Short mmCIF file of C-alpha atoms in Angstrom, two decimals:
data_model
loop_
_atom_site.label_atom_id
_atom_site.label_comp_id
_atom_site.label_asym_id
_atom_site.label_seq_id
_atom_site.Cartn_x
_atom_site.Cartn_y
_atom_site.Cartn_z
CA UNK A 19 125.07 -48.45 97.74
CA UNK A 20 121.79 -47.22 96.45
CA UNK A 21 121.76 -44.06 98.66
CA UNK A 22 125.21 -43.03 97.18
CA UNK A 23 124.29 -39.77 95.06
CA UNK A 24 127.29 -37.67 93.18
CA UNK A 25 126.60 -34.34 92.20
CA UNK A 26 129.10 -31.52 90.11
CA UNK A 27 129.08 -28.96 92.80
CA UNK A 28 127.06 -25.58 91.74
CA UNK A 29 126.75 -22.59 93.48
CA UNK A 30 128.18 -21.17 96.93
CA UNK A 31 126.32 -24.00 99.00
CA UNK A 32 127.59 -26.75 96.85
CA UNK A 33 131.05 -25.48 96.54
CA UNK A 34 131.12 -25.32 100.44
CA UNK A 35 130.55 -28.88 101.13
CA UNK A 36 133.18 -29.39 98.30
CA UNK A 37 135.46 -27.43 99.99
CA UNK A 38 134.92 -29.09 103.62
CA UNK A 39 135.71 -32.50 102.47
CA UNK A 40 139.30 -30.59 100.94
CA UNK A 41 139.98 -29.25 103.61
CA UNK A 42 139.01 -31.69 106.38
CA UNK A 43 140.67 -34.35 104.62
CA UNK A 44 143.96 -32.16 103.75
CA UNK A 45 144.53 -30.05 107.03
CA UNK A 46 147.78 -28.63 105.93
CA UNK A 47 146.57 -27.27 102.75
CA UNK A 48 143.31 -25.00 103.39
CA UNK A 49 141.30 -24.06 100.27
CA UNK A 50 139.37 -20.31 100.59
CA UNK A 51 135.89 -20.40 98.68
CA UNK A 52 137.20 -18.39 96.39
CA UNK A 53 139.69 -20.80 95.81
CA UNK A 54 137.50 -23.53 95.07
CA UNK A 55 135.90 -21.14 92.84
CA UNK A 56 138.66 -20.87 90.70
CA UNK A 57 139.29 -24.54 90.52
CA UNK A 58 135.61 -25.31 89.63
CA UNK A 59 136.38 -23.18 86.27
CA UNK A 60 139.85 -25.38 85.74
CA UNK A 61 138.72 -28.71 87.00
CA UNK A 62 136.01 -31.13 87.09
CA UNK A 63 134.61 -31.14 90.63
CA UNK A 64 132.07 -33.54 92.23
CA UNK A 65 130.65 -34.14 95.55
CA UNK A 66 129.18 -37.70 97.44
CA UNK A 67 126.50 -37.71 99.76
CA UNK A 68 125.61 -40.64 101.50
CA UNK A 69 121.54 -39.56 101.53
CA UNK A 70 121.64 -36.27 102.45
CA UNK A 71 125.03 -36.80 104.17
CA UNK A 72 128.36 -35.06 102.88
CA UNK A 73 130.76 -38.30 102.40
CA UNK A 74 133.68 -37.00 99.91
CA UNK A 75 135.05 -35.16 96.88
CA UNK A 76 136.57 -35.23 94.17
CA UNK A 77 139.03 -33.42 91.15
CA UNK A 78 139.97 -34.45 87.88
CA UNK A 79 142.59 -32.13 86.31
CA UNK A 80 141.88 -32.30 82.59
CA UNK A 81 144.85 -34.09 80.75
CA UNK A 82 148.12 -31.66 79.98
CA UNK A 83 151.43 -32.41 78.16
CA UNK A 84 153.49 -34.68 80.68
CA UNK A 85 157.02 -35.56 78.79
CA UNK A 86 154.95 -35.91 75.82
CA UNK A 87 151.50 -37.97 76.88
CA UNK A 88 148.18 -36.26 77.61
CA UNK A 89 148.29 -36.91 81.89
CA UNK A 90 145.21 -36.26 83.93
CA UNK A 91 145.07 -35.83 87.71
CA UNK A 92 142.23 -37.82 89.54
CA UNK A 93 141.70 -37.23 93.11
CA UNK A 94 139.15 -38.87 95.74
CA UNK A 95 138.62 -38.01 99.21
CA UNK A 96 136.47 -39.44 101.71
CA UNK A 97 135.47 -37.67 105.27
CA UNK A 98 136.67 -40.12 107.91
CA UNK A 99 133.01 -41.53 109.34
CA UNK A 100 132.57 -42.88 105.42
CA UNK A 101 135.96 -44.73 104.99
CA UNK A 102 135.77 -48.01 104.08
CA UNK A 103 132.34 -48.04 102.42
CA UNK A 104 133.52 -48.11 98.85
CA UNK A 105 132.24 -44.29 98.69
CA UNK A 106 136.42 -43.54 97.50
CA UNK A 107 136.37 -46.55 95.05
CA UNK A 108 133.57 -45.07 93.26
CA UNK A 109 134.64 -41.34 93.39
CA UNK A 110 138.01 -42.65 91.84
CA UNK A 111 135.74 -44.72 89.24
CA UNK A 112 133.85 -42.18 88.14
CA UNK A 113 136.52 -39.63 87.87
CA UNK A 114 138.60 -41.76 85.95
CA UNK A 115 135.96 -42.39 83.44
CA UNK A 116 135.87 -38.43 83.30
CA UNK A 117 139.70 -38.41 82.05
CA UNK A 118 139.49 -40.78 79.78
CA UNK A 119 136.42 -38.58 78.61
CA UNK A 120 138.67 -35.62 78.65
CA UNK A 121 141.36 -37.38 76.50
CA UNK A 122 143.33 -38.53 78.98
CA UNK A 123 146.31 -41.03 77.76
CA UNK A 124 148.03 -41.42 81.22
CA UNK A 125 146.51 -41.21 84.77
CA UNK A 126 148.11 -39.47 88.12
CA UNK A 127 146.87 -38.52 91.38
CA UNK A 128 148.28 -36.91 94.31
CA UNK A 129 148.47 -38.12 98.29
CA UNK A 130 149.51 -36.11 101.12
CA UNK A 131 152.49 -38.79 102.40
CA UNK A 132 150.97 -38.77 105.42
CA UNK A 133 147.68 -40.38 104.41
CA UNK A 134 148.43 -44.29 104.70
CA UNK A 135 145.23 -45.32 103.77
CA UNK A 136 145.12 -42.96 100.59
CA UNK A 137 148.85 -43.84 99.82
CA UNK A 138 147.56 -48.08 100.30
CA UNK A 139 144.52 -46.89 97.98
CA UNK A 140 146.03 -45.63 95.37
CA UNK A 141 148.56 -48.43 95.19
CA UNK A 142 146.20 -51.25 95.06
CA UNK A 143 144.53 -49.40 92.18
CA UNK A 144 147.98 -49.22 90.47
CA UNK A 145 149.85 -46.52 91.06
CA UNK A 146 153.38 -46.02 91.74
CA UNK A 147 155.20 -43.28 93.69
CA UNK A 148 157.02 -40.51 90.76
CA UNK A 149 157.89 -37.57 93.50
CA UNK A 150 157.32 -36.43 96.81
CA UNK A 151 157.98 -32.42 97.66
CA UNK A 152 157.10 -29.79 100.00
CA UNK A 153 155.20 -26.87 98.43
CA UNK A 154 156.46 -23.77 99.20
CA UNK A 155 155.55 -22.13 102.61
CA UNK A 156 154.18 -25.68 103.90
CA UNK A 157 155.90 -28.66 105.79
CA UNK A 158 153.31 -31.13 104.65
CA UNK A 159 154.97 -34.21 102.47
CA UNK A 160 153.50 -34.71 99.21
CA UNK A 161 153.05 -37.57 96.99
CA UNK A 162 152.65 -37.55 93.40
CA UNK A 163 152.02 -40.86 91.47
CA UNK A 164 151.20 -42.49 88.33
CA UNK A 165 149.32 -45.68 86.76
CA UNK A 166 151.23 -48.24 85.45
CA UNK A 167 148.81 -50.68 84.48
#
C-alpha cells in the first residue's frame, strides 16, 4: 500500500479531517473542533490518507492505572469507501506500537456495539468484550474490550 501516508494531525485543517473520520464513523457521538482540540493535547492522534484521500483515524489513550496495570486505549477507524483495504490493520499497528511506546502493559479499545465489522476486527486481533454501557444523554451501545493474548 505504497500510497498509504499517516500523519499526527496539526493545525485546524488537519484536526478537521481528523474529526470527519470521528464523526462519520461514530454518528451518535459528534466531536466539536474544539473537542478534538482538547483530545489532541491528551491523546495521540493520527490521520490516513490514501494519496491525497482522507481514509481513517486514529487515538491512542496513553496507558493509566486499570486495577493495577498500565492500560492504553487504541482506536482505528476507517471511512466506509476504504474498508477492507488493510488501511484499519495498519492504523491499529501503528497505534499499538505507540502504547507500547507510551508504557503500555495492557491494551483496550472501544467499539460502538453496533459496528459488526469493528466488533469482528477487534476480535480477530484478540480482544474480548469487558463492558458495554450507554453514556449519559446518548442511546448508542458501547463496547469496551481488552487483549488477551
Amino acid at each position: 500500500m505504497s500510497d498509504l501516508r499517516f500523519a499526527r494531525p496539526v493545525g485546524d485543517a488537519a484536526l478537521r479531517d481528523w474529526q470527519y473520520v470521528h464523526n462519520t464513523t461514530i454518528p451518535t457521538h459528534h466531536l466539536s473542533l474544539d473537542d478534538v482540540r482538547e483530545r489532541a493535547r491528551r491523546h495521540r492522534l493520527e490521520v490516513a490518507y490514501l494519496g491525497d484521500v482522507l481514509a481513517g483515524c486514529s487515538t491512542v489513550r496513553p496507558p493509566e492505572d486499570v486495577d493495577g496495570t498500565r492500560t492504553a486505549t487504541v482506536i482505528a477507524r476507517v471511512l466506509a469507501d476504504h474498508r477492507g483495504r488493510g488501511i484499519g490493520a495498519e492504523l491499529y499497528a501503528r497505534g499499538l506500537f505507540a502504547a507500547w511506546e507510551l508504557g503500555a502493559e495492557q491494551i483496550a479499545t472501544v467499539v460502538l456495539a453496533a459496528n459488526e465489522s469493528g466488533l469482528r476486527f477487534a476480535r480477530k486481533e484478540g480482544f474480548v468484550e469487558t463492558e458495554r454501557y450507554v453514556l449519559p444523554g446518548e442511546t448508542a451501545e458501547w463496547v469496551d474490550m481488552k487483549m488477551v493474548r
